[in-house]
Amino acid sequence: MPKPEVDYSLYLVTDSTPAILGNADICEVVEAALKGGVTCVQYRDKTSDTGVLVATGRKLHQITQRYNIPLLINDRVDVALAVGCEGVHIGQDDLDLPTARKILGEDAIIGVTASNIAEIEAAARGGADYLGIGTVFATATKENTKSIIGVEGLQEILLKIAAEKWPVKTVCIGGINASNISRVIWQSNGKGKSLDGVAVVSAIMAARDPEAASKELAQLVKSPPAFARSAPTIGQQSRSPKELLSMVPYIIKAVDNKKPLSHNMTNLVVQNFAANVALNVGASPIMANYGEEAKDLASLGGALVINMGTVTPDGLTNYLKALKAYNDAGQPVVYDPVGAGATAVRRSATRTILGGGYADVIKGNQSEILSCIPGGPAIQQRGVDGGDPSGASSPRELALATRELARLRRCVVVTTGKTDLVTAGGSVYAVDNGHAYLGMVTGTGCCLGTTISAMVAAHPNDKLAATLAGVLLYNIAAEIAAERADVRGPGTFVPAFLDELYNARIAAVKGSGEDAWLKR
Ligand code: 3NM
């Protein structure tokens, strides 16, 4: 007879320490959690004597049986046998998987903690029923966690399991709570392999009302996060350039109509220029780097630009707050990983930001985009400009890398350069417009992010078309400006560029002159 299917979707791991359980009774908390909707329970107690473990395990098993939910024991195969429960969960330092299987038999559920590909492979090949993958986020609940893998690490592991077609189930653990559970499930959902569940300790065991906390988590496990409503979908990923181009004037007009907020968290160098660009493409700019303001601003229906131009520890905290506020409100975020390949601090900040929330659009130069790909080539960028990094790719490799990042992140990616590349994970669209002056004036790369934010805010249901509209408007306005008789170099180019952003918008609104610039 095949083993019964286990529902791992909301997996409770208990904790008996005063810091988590407080004065509560473990059996009462577990019963409340079962009422609230947890689907699997692991009794984890690292300190009690064997007699207490067996006695408590038996009590817990009586309760879980009433709810027809499996009970697993952490570490202790002997305790699981004595309790007669459904299985065990073993860590890398516990009894090995083959021995545990031999003792408990084929029908037992055996889960294994694993945090890297080698551990995953050994456990999957060794016949584990499920893997506990972690530590996803830093947590105070477990001492000596080996590595924080983030959502990117989780994605890498799931991609490997999908590629190898290992039939093992997967649950992630570490720092998961109501604020991030839907996002982690949605973002880690890779090609062909999504998580089977999420394990939590403190989010339920330390909750004042464990039943309500479990109910909320069980609901969140089933609901996609707010930002997923308008994330690029398969059907949107590959369309003819003609179809996308025909939408450009419409999207520019929508910005003019809606005057969406463009909330920029950007560096001091470009604030003034970014505000002027936002105004001239028809958006309403605000330069607000303080994360506490983001919740109010996110409710105004605009988009956020996180430009990592001058990253500091405080700045990073502010970015994360704002990212969460916009994600929760389902409003778009454009992330510009400025200088991501330049220093260890920026590489780490990039991981933290991409692991800390969802960016609808990631825009950067070649080095920056390559630095955003987990396990991607080691890039050494010289400064924040796009020029000639070591590890430079061929155009084809760059297009593939751009698409890979879009697929991994389930977002739109723009790689800027002489030719700009835009993709949502399907076709990669190349935009050859623009002018060399754009590379001779500070802030022009950053202000493309501002322009895109206006477009995606005004046209949120098709972020690929909106992003492409922003890239085209920006580059073609630059070309027209550079050709003007009054422009004699980069200095006179700047005011002319602002003029032409404005003129292109007005032409789109009036329905005149569209062809002239769309022909470019
Ligand atoms: N195992 P919380 S992290 C029990 O990484 C456990 O393997 C982990 O607690 C691992 O949900 C962890 O309160 C504790 O963050 C998770």
PDB file of N, CA and C in Angstrom, residues 155 159 191 232 234 236-239 362 364 366 369-370 372-374 393-416 420-430 464:
ATOM      1  N   GLN A 155      15.255  29.160  -4.092  1.00  0.00           N
ATOM      2  CA  GLN A 155      14.971  29.002  -5.524  1.00  0.00           C
ATOM      3  C   GLN A 155      15.987  28.089  -6.188  1.00  0.00           C
ATOM      4  N   LEU A 159      15.106  24.646  -8.070  1.00  0.00           N
ATOM      5  CA  LEU A 159      15.442  24.455  -9.488  1.00  0.00           C
ATOM      6  C   LEU A 159      16.225  23.159  -9.681  1.00  0.00           C
ATOM      7  N   LYS A 191      10.753  26.812 -11.914  1.00  0.00           N
ATOM      8  CA  LYS A 191      10.284  26.033 -13.051  1.00  0.00           C
ATOM      9  C   LYS A 191       9.996  24.604 -12.618  1.00  0.00           C
ATOM     10  N   PRO A 232       4.160  39.773 -14.411  1.00  0.00           N
ATOM     11  CA  PRO A 232       4.072  39.296 -15.796  1.00  0.00           C
ATOM     12  C   PRO A 232       3.594  37.850 -15.856  1.00  0.00           C
ATOM     13  N   ILE A 234       2.665  34.291 -18.275  1.00  0.00           N
ATOM     14  CA  ILE A 234       3.260  33.587 -19.416  1.00  0.00           C
ATOM     15  C   ILE A 234       2.823  34.221 -20.745  1.00  0.00           C
ATOM     16  N   GLN A 236       1.976  37.102 -21.466  1.00  0.00           N
ATOM     17  CA  GLN A 236       2.486  38.455 -21.726  1.00  0.00           C
ATOM     18  C   GLN A 236       3.954  38.465 -22.130  1.00  0.00           C
ATOM     19  N   GLN A 237       4.621  37.328 -21.955  1.00  0.00           N
ATOM     20  CA  GLN A 237       6.078  37.387 -22.028  1.00  0.00           C
ATOM     21  C   GLN A 237       6.632  37.537 -23.434  1.00  0.00           C
ATOM     22  N   SER A 238       5.930  36.990 -24.409  1.00  0.00           N
ATOM     23  CA  SER A 238       6.425  37.065 -25.777  1.00  0.00           C
ATOM     24  C   SER A 238       5.328  37.581 -26.699  1.00  0.00           C
ATOM     25  N   ARG A 239       5.497  38.799 -27.161  1.00  0.00           N
ATOM     26  CA  ARG A 239       4.548  39.354 -28.127  1.00  0.00           C
ATOM     27  C   ARG A 239       5.323  40.015 -29.249  1.00  0.00           C
ATOM     28  N   ILE A 362      13.607  45.128 -12.568  1.00  0.00           N
ATOM     29  CA  ILE A 362      15.005  45.325 -12.154  1.00  0.00           C
ATOM     30  C   ILE A 362      15.710  45.946 -13.347  1.00  0.00           C
ATOM     31  N   GLY A 364      19.363  47.673 -14.671  1.00  0.00           N
ATOM     32  CA  GLY A 364      20.755  47.973 -14.366  1.00  0.00           C
ATOM     33  C   GLY A 364      21.613  47.794 -15.596  1.00  0.00           C
ATOM     34  N   GLN A 366      25.070  46.104 -17.464  1.00  0.00           N
ATOM     35  CA  GLN A 366      25.463  44.706 -17.602  1.00  0.00           C
ATOM     36  C   GLN A 366      26.010  44.108 -16.300  1.00  0.00           C
ATOM     37  N   ILE A 369      23.244  43.757 -13.579  1.00  0.00           N
ATOM     38  CA  ILE A 369      22.281  42.681 -13.826  1.00  0.00           C
ATOM     39  C   ILE A 369      22.936  41.321 -13.581  1.00  0.00           C
ATOM     40  N   LEU A 370      24.164  41.152 -14.064  1.00  0.00           N
ATOM     41  CA  LEU A 370      24.837  39.858 -13.852  1.00  0.00           C
ATOM     42  C   LEU A 370      25.048  39.607 -12.357  1.00  0.00           C
ATOM     43  N   CYS A 372      23.066  40.326 -10.053  1.00  0.00           N
ATOM     44  CA  CYS A 372      21.790  39.975  -9.401  1.00  0.00           C
ATOM     45  C   CYS A 372      21.441  38.505  -9.577  1.00  0.00           C
ATOM     46  N   ILE A 373      22.196  37.803 -10.417  1.00  0.00           N
ATOM     47  CA  ILE A 373      21.840  36.404 -10.691  1.00  0.00           C
ATOM     48  C   ILE A 373      22.544  35.515  -9.678  1.00  0.00           C
ATOM     49  N   PRO A 374      21.774  34.775  -8.853  1.00  0.00           N
ATOM     50  CA  PRO A 374      22.432  33.932  -7.858  1.00  0.00           C
ATOM     51  C   PRO A 374      23.318  32.900  -8.542  1.00  0.00           C
ATOM     52  N   SER A 393      30.090  39.780 -21.070  1.00  0.00           N
ATOM     53  CA  SER A 393      29.489  38.679 -21.807  1.00  0.00           C
ATOM     54  C   SER A 393      29.329  39.057 -23.269  1.00  0.00           C
ATOM     55  N   SER A 394      29.142  38.063 -24.103  1.00  0.00           N
ATOM     56  CA  SER A 394      28.780  38.318 -25.495  1.00  0.00           C
ATOM     57  C   SER A 394      27.330  38.796 -25.499  1.00  0.00           C
ATOM     58  N   PRO A 395      26.892  39.459 -26.594  1.00  0.00           N
ATOM     59  CA  PRO A 395      25.500  39.933 -26.626  1.00  0.00           C
ATOM     60  C   PRO A 395      24.507  38.808 -26.361  1.00  0.00           C
ATOM     61  N   ARG A 396      24.799  37.625 -26.925  1.00  0.00           N
ATOM     62  CA  ARG A 396      23.858  36.512 -26.731  1.00  0.00           C
ATOM     63  C   ARG A 396      23.829  36.067 -25.265  1.00  0.00           C
ATOM     64  N   GLU A 397      25.027  35.961 -24.669  1.00  0.00           N
ATOM     65  CA  GLU A 397      25.085  35.557 -23.249  1.00  0.00           C
ATOM     66  C   GLU A 397      24.355  36.571 -22.376  1.00  0.00           C
ATOM     67  N   LEU A 398      24.529  37.840 -22.737  1.00  0.00           N
ATOM     68  CA  LEU A 398      23.893  38.892 -21.942  1.00  0.00           C
ATOM     69  C   LEU A 398      22.363  38.814 -22.054  1.00  0.00           C
ATOM     70  N   ALA A 399      21.885  38.562 -23.273  1.00  0.00           N
ATOM     71  CA  ALA A 399      20.434  38.431 -23.461  1.00  0.00           C
ATOM     72  C   ALA A 399      19.912  37.231 -22.669  1.00  0.00           C
ATOM     73  N   LEU A 400      20.667  36.135 -22.684  1.00  0.00           N
ATOM     74  CA  LEU A 400      20.228  34.938 -21.955  1.00  0.00           C
ATOM     75  C   LEU A 400      20.243  35.188 -20.446  1.00  0.00           C
ATOM     76  N   ALA A 401      21.269  35.913 -19.984  1.00  0.00           N
ATOM     77  CA  ALA A 401      21.365  36.208 -18.549  1.00  0.00           C
ATOM     78  C   ALA A 401      20.219  37.127 -18.128  1.00  0.00           C
ATOM     79  N   THR A 402      19.905  38.089 -18.979  1.00  0.00           N
ATOM     80  CA  THR A 402      18.804  39.020 -18.689  1.00  0.00           C
ATOM     81  C   THR A 402      17.497  38.237 -18.556  1.00  0.00           C
ATOM     82  N   ARG A 403      17.302  37.312 -19.485  1.00  0.00           N
ATOM     83  CA  ARG A 403      16.084  36.511 -19.454  1.00  0.00           C
ATOM     84  C   ARG A 403      16.068  35.572 -18.239  1.00  0.00           C
ATOM     85  N   GLU A 404      17.242  35.040 -17.906  1.00  0.00           N
ATOM     86  CA  GLU A 404      17.335  34.129 -16.751  1.00  0.00           C
ATOM     87  C   GLU A 404      16.908  34.858 -15.467  1.00  0.00           C
ATOM     88  N   LEU A 405      17.401  36.093 -15.314  1.00  0.00           N
ATOM     89  CA  LEU A 405      17.042  36.855 -14.114  1.00  0.00           C
ATOM     90  C   LEU A 405      15.530  37.133 -14.088  1.00  0.00           C
ATOM     91  N   ALA A 406      14.976  37.476 -15.254  1.00  0.00           N
ATOM     92  CA  ALA A 406      13.528  37.752 -15.318  1.00  0.00           C
ATOM     93  C   ALA A 406      12.736  36.502 -14.943  1.00  0.00           C
ATOM     94  N   ARG A 407      13.218  35.346 -15.380  1.00  0.00           N
ATOM     95  CA  ARG A 407      12.506  34.100 -15.054  1.00  0.00           C
ATOM     96  C   ARG A 407      12.634  33.762 -13.588  1.00  0.00           C
ATOM     97  N   LEU A 408      13.847  33.910 -13.064  1.00  0.00           N
ATOM     98  CA  LEU A 408      14.064  33.584 -11.653  1.00  0.00           C
ATOM     99  C   LEU A 408      13.225  34.472 -10.749  1.00  0.00           C
ATOM    100  N   ARG A 409      13.195  35.753 -11.087  1.00  0.00           N
ATOM    101  CA  ARG A 409      12.524  36.729 -10.222  1.00  0.00           C
ATOM    102  C   ARG A 409      11.076  36.948 -10.590  1.00  0.00           C
ATOM    103  N   ARG A 410      10.665  36.372 -11.710  1.00  0.00           N
ATOM    104  CA  ARG A 410       9.299  36.537 -12.215  1.00  0.00           C
ATOM    105  C   ARG A 410       8.949  38.018 -12.358  1.00  0.00           C
ATOM    106  N   CYS A 411       9.876  38.739 -12.991  1.00  0.00           N
ATOM    107  CA  CYS A 411       9.673  40.185 -13.117  1.00  0.00           C
ATOM    108  C   CYS A 411      10.175  40.646 -14.486  1.00  0.00           C
ATOM    109  N   VAL A 412      10.140  41.948 -14.727  1.00  0.00           N
ATOM    110  CA  VAL A 412      10.701  42.515 -15.948  1.00  0.00           C
ATOM    111  C   VAL A 412      12.142  42.911 -15.649  1.00  0.00           C
ATOM    112  N   VAL A 413      13.049  42.638 -16.581  1.00  0.00           N
ATOM    113  CA  VAL A 413      14.450  43.043 -16.393  1.00  0.00           C
ATOM    114  C   VAL A 413      14.880  43.909 -17.575  1.00  0.00           C
ATOM    115  N   VAL A 414      15.579  45.006 -17.247  1.00  0.00           N
ATOM    116  CA  VAL A 414      16.141  45.876 -18.282  1.00  0.00           C
ATOM    117  C   VAL A 414      17.645  45.900 -18.084  1.00  0.00           C
ATOM    118  N   THR A 415      18.382  45.494 -19.108  1.00  0.00           N
ATOM    119  CA  THR A 415      19.847  45.624 -19.065  1.00  0.00           C
ATOM    120  C   THR A 415      20.210  46.767 -19.992  1.00  0.00           C
ATOM    121  N   THR A 416      20.779  47.824 -19.418  1.00  0.00           N
ATOM    122  CA  THR A 416      21.095  48.995 -20.238  1.00  0.00           C
ATOM    123  C   THR A 416      22.508  48.878 -20.809  1.00  0.00           C
ATOM    124  N   ASP A 420      19.796  48.535 -25.301  1.00  0.00           N
ATOM    125  CA  ASP A 420      19.095  48.163 -24.060  1.00  0.00           C
ATOM    126  C   ASP A 420      18.285  46.900 -24.308  1.00  0.00           C
ATOM    127  N   LEU A 421      18.285  46.009 -23.331  1.00  0.00           N
ATOM    128  CA  LEU A 421      17.521  44.761 -23.450  1.00  0.00           C
ATOM    129  C   LEU A 421      16.373  44.781 -22.449  1.00  0.00           C
ATOM    130  N   VAL A 422      15.200  44.362 -22.902  1.00  0.00           N
ATOM    131  CA  VAL A 422      14.027  44.346 -22.026  1.00  0.00           C
ATOM    132  C   VAL A 422      13.349  42.993 -22.176  1.00  0.00           C
ATOM    133  N   THR A 423      13.036  42.352 -21.059  1.00  0.00           N
ATOM    134  CA  THR A 423      12.340  41.068 -21.142  1.00  0.00           C
ATOM    135  C   THR A 423      11.549  40.797 -19.865  1.00  0.00           C
ATOM    136  N   ALA A 424      10.499  39.984 -20.048  1.00  0.00           N
ATOM    137  CA  ALA A 424       9.766  39.502 -18.868  1.00  0.00           C
ATOM    138  C   ALA A 424       9.924  37.988 -18.770  1.00  0.00           C
ATOM    139  N   GLY A 425      11.009  37.476 -19.354  1.00  0.00           N
ATOM    140  CA  GLY A 425      11.288  36.046 -19.247  1.00  0.00           C
ATOM    141  C   GLY A 425      10.976  35.280 -20.520  1.00  0.00           C
ATOM    142  N   GLY A 426      10.344  35.941 -21.502  1.00  0.00           N
ATOM    143  CA  GLY A 426      10.094  35.313 -22.801  1.00  0.00           C
ATOM    144  C   GLY A 426      11.037  35.945 -23.816  1.00  0.00           C
ATOM    145  N   SER A 427      10.451  36.554 -24.871  1.00  0.00           N
ATOM    146  CA  SER A 427      11.302  37.232 -25.858  1.00  0.00           C
ATOM    147  C   SER A 427      12.122  38.326 -25.185  1.00  0.00           C
ATOM    148  N   VAL A 428      13.323  38.544 -25.726  1.00  0.00           N
ATOM    149  CA  VAL A 428      14.156  39.653 -25.234  1.00  0.00           C
ATOM    150  C   VAL A 428      14.106  40.738 -26.304  1.00  0.00           C
ATOM    151  N   TYR A 429      13.638  41.921 -25.946  1.00  0.00           N
ATOM    152  CA  TYR A 429      13.487  43.013 -26.903  1.00  0.00           C
ATOM    153  C   TYR A 429      14.715  43.917 -26.807  1.00  0.00           C
ATOM    154  N   ALA A 430      15.318  44.210 -27.976  1.00  0.00           N
ATOM    155  CA  ALA A 430      16.526  45.047 -28.011  1.00  0.00           C
ATOM    156  C   ALA A 430      16.148  46.441 -28.496  1.00  0.00           C
ATOM    157  N   LEU A 464       5.544  44.668 -18.839  1.00  0.00           N
ATOM    158  CA  LEU A 464       6.520  44.549 -19.927  1.00  0.00           C
ATOM    159  C   LEU A 464       6.315  45.695 -20.931  1.00  0.00           C
TER     160      LEU A 464
END
